[in-house]
Short mmCIF file of C-alpha atoms and ligand atoms in Angstrom, two decimals:
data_model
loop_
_atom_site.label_atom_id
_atom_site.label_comp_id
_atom_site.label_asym_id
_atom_site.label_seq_id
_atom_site.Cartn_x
_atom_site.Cartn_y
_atom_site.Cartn_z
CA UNK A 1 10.67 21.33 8.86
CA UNK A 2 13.35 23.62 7.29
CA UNK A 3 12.43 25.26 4.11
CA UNK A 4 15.01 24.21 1.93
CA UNK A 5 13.14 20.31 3.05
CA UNK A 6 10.02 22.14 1.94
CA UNK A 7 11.11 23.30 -1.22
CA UNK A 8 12.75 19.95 -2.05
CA UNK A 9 9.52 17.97 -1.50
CA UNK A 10 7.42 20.28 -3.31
CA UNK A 11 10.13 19.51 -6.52
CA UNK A 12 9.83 15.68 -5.74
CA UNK A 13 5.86 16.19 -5.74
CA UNK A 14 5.87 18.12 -8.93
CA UNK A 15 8.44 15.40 -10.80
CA UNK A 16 6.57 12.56 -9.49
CA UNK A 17 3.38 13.58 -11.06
CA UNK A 18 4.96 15.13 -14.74
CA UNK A 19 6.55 10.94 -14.62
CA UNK A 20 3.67 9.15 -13.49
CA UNK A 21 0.74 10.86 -14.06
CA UNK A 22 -1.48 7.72 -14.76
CA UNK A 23 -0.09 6.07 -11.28
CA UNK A 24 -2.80 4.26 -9.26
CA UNK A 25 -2.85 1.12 -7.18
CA UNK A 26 -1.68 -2.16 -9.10
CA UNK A 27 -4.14 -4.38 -7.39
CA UNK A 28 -7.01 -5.56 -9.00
CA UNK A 29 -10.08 -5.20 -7.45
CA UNK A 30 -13.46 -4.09 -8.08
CA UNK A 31 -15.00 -3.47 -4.42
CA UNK A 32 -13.21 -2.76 -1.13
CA UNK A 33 -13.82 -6.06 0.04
CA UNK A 34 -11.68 -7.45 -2.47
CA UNK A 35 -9.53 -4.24 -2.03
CA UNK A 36 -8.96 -5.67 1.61
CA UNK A 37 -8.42 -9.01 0.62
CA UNK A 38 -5.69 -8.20 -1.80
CA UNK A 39 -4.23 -5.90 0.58
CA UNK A 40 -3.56 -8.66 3.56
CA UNK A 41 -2.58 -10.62 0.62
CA UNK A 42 -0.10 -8.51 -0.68
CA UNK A 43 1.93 -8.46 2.42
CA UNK A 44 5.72 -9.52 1.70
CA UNK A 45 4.33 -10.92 -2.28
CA UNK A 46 4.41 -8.90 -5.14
CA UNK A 47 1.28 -7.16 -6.53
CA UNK A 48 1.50 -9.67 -9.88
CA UNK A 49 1.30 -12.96 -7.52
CA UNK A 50 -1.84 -11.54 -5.92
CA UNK A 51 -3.37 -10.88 -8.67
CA UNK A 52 -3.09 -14.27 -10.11
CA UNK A 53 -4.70 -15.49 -6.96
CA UNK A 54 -7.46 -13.22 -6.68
CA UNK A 55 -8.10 -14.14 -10.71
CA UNK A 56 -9.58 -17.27 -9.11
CA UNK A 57 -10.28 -16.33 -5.59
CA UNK A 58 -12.54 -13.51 -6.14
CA UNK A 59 -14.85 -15.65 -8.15
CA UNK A 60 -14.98 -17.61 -5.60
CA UNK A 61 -16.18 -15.40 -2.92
CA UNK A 62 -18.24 -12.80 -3.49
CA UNK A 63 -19.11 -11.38 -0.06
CA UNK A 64 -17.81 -10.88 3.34
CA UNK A 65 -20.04 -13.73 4.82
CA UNK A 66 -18.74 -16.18 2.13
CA UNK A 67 -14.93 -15.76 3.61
CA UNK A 68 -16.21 -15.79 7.11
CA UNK A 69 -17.89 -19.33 6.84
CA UNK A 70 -15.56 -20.53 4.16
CA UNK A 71 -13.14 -23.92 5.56
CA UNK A 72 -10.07 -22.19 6.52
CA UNK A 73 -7.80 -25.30 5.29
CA UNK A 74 -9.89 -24.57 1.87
CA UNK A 75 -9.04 -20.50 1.85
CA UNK A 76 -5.05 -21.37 2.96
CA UNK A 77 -4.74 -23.83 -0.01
CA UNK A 78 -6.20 -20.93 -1.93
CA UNK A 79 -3.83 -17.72 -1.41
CA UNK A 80 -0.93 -20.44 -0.36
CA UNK A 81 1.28 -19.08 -3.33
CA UNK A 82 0.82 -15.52 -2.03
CA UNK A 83 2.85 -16.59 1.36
CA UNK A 84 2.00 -16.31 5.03
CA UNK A 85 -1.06 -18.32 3.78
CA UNK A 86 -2.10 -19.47 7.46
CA UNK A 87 -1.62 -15.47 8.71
CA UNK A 88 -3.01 -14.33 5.56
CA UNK A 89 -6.35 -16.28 6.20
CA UNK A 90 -6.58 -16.31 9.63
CA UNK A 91 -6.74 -12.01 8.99
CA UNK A 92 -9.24 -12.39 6.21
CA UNK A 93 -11.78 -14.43 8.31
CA UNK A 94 -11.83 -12.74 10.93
CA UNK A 95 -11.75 -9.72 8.73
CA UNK A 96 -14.74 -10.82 7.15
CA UNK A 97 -16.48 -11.90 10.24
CA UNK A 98 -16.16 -8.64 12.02
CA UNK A 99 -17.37 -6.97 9.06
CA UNK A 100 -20.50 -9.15 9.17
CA UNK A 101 -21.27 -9.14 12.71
CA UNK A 102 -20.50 -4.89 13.30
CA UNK A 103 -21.00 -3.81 9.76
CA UNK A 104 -23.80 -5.40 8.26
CA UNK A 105 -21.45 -7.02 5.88
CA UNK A 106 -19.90 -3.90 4.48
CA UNK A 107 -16.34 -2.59 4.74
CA UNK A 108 -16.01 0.52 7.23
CA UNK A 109 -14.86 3.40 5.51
CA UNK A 110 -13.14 5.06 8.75
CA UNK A 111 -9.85 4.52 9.68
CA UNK A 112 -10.78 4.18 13.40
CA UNK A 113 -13.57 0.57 12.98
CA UNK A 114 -10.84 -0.64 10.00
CA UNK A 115 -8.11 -1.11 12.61
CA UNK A 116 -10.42 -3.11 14.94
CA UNK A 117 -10.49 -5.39 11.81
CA UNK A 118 -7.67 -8.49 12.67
CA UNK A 119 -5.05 -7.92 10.37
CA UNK A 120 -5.65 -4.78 9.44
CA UNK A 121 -2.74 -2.15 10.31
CA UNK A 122 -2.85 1.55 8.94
CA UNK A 123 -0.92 0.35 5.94
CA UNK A 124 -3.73 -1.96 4.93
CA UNK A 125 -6.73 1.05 6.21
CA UNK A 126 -4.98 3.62 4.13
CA UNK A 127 -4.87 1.44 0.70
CA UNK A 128 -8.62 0.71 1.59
CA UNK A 129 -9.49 4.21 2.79
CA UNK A 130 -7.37 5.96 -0.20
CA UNK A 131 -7.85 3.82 -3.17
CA UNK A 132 -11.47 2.99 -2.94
CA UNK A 133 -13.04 5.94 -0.96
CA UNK A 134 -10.75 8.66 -1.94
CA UNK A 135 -10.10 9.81 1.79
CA UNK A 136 -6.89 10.87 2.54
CA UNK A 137 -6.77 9.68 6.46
CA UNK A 138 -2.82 9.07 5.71
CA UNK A 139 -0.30 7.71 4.18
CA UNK A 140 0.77 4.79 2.81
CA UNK A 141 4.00 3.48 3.96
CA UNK A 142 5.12 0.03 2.35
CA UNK A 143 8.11 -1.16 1.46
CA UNK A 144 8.55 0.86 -1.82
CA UNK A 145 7.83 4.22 0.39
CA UNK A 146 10.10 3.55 3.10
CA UNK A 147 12.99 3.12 0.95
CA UNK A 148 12.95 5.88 -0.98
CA UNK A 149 12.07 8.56 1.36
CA UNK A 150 14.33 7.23 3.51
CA UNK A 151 17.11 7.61 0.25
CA UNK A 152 15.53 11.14 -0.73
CA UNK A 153 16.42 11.94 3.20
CA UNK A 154 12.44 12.77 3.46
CA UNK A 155 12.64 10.91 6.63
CA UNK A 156 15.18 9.23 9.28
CA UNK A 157 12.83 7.13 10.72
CA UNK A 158 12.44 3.82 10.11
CA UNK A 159 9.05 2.85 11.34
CA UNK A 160 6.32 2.78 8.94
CA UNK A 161 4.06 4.93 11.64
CA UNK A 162 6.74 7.47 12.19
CA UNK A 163 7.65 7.97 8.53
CA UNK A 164 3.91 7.89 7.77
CA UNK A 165 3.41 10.64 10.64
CA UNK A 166 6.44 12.91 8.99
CA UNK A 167 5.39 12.35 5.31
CA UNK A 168 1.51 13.86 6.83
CA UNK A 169 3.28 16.65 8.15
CA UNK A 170 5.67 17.39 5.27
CA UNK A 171 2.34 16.62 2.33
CA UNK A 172 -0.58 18.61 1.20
CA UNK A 173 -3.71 16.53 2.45
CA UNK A 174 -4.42 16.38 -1.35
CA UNK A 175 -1.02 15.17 -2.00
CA UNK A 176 -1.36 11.92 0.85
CA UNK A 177 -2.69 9.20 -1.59
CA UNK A 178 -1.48 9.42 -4.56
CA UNK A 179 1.83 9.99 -3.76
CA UNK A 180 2.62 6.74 -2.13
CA UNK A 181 0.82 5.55 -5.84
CA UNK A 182 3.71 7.55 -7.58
CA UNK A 183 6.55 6.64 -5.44
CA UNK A 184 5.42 2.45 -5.86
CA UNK A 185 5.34 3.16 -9.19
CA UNK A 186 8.65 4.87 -8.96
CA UNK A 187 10.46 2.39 -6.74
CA UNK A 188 9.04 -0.86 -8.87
CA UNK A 189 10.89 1.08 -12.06
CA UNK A 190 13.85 3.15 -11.49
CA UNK A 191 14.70 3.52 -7.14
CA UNK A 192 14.39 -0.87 -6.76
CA UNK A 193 15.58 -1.94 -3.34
CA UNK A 194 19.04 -3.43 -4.73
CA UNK A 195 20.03 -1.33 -7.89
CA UNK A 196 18.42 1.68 -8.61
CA UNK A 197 18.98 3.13 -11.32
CA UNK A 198 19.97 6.57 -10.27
CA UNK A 199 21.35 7.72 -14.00
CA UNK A 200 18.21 6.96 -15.49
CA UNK A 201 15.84 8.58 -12.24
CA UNK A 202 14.13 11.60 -12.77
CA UNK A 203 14.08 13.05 -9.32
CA UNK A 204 17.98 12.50 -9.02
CA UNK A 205 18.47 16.40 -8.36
CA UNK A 206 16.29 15.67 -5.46
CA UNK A 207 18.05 13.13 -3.99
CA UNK A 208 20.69 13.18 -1.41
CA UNK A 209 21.43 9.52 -2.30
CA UNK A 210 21.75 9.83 -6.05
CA UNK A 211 24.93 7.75 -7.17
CA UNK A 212 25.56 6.81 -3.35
CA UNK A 213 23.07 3.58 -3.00
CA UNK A 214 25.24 0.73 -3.48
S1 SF4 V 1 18.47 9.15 -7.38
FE1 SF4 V 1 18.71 6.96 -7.04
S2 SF4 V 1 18.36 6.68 -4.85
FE2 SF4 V 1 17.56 8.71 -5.38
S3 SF4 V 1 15.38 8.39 -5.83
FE3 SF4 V 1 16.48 8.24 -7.76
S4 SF4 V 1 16.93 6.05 -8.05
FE4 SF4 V 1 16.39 6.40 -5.89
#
């Protein structure tokens, strides 16, 4: 990494967290079951649709046992608005079940037994592993945080792992979760995916792209 890189993300850090100090993750949840759940749901839907279904769902079902024995036409009807619904609950019962059968019904907090989990990719182990149990095993690389480091020239890569492997290298450990929260936060406000609003963006001195995004 060359030092002026350094120095540039160590300014992005800095303005990320003056702008969004209260930044944290916009799904609703109050266990990392339903953490999980909202995760695979949130997969190509936006954070506000999920959390309209999981108003209902998480009533609903209450532990990991109740999703794995739950009729799966039942649970597809269920998250159907969120997209994917036949994906999305194939992942979550089997999900659940693996959790039941290898984990006495609770979620594994390492990022090693969460990717045996169907469905479950590092994007998905990270949210669960950052938000809920405060360990920074990586980053979080969705949509949002591929973008923009990819526009702030943080990264050439385009594959989620990749990026997430650069941003690791390029981060304090301390910095790993809760500066995907910032940058979601960031990219839902002022960097969107098809106008950003570079006049208005606070790390535009940062960014290599500032006034160039079409
Ligand atoms: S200057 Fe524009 S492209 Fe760069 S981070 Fe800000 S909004 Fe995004």
């Amino acid at each position: 990494m060359t030092s002026s890189k350094a120095r540039r993300t160590k300014r992005i850090v800095t303005l990320l967290a003056k702008n969004y100090p209260e930044a944290e993750c916009a799904l609703v949840h109050s266990n990392p079951l339903e953490l999980l759940v909202a995760t695979i749901l949130s997969a190509q839907c936006t954070d506000i649709r999920v959390n309209i279904v999981t108003k209902e769902l998480f009533k609903r079902y209450r532990t990991a046992k109740e999703y794995a024995v739950a009729d799966p036409l039942t649970l597809q009807q269920e998250i159907y608005s969120t997209g994917f619904f036949r994906n999305k609950a194939k992942s979550i019962q089997g999900a659940a079940r693996m959790i039941v059968e290898n984990h006495g019904g609770e979620v594994p907090r390492t990022m090693e037994a969460l990717l045996e989990l169907p469905g479950v990719a590092r994007k998905t182990a990270n949210v669960v592993l950052g938000t809920w149990f405060k360990e920074a095993a990586g980053v979080v690389v969705d949509t949002h945080v591929r973008r923009i480091t990819r526009r702030l020239k943080l990264t050439n890569e385009e594959d989620p792992k990749r990026i997430e492997r650069e941003l690791m290298e390029l981060l304090p450990r301390k910095e790993w979760i809760i500066f995907s929260h910032r940058l979601i936060w960031h990219g839902r406000r002022v960097c969107t995916a098809r106008k950003p609003k570079c006049e208005k963006c606070l790390i535009a001195r940062c960014c290599p792209s500032a006034g160039k995004t079409a």
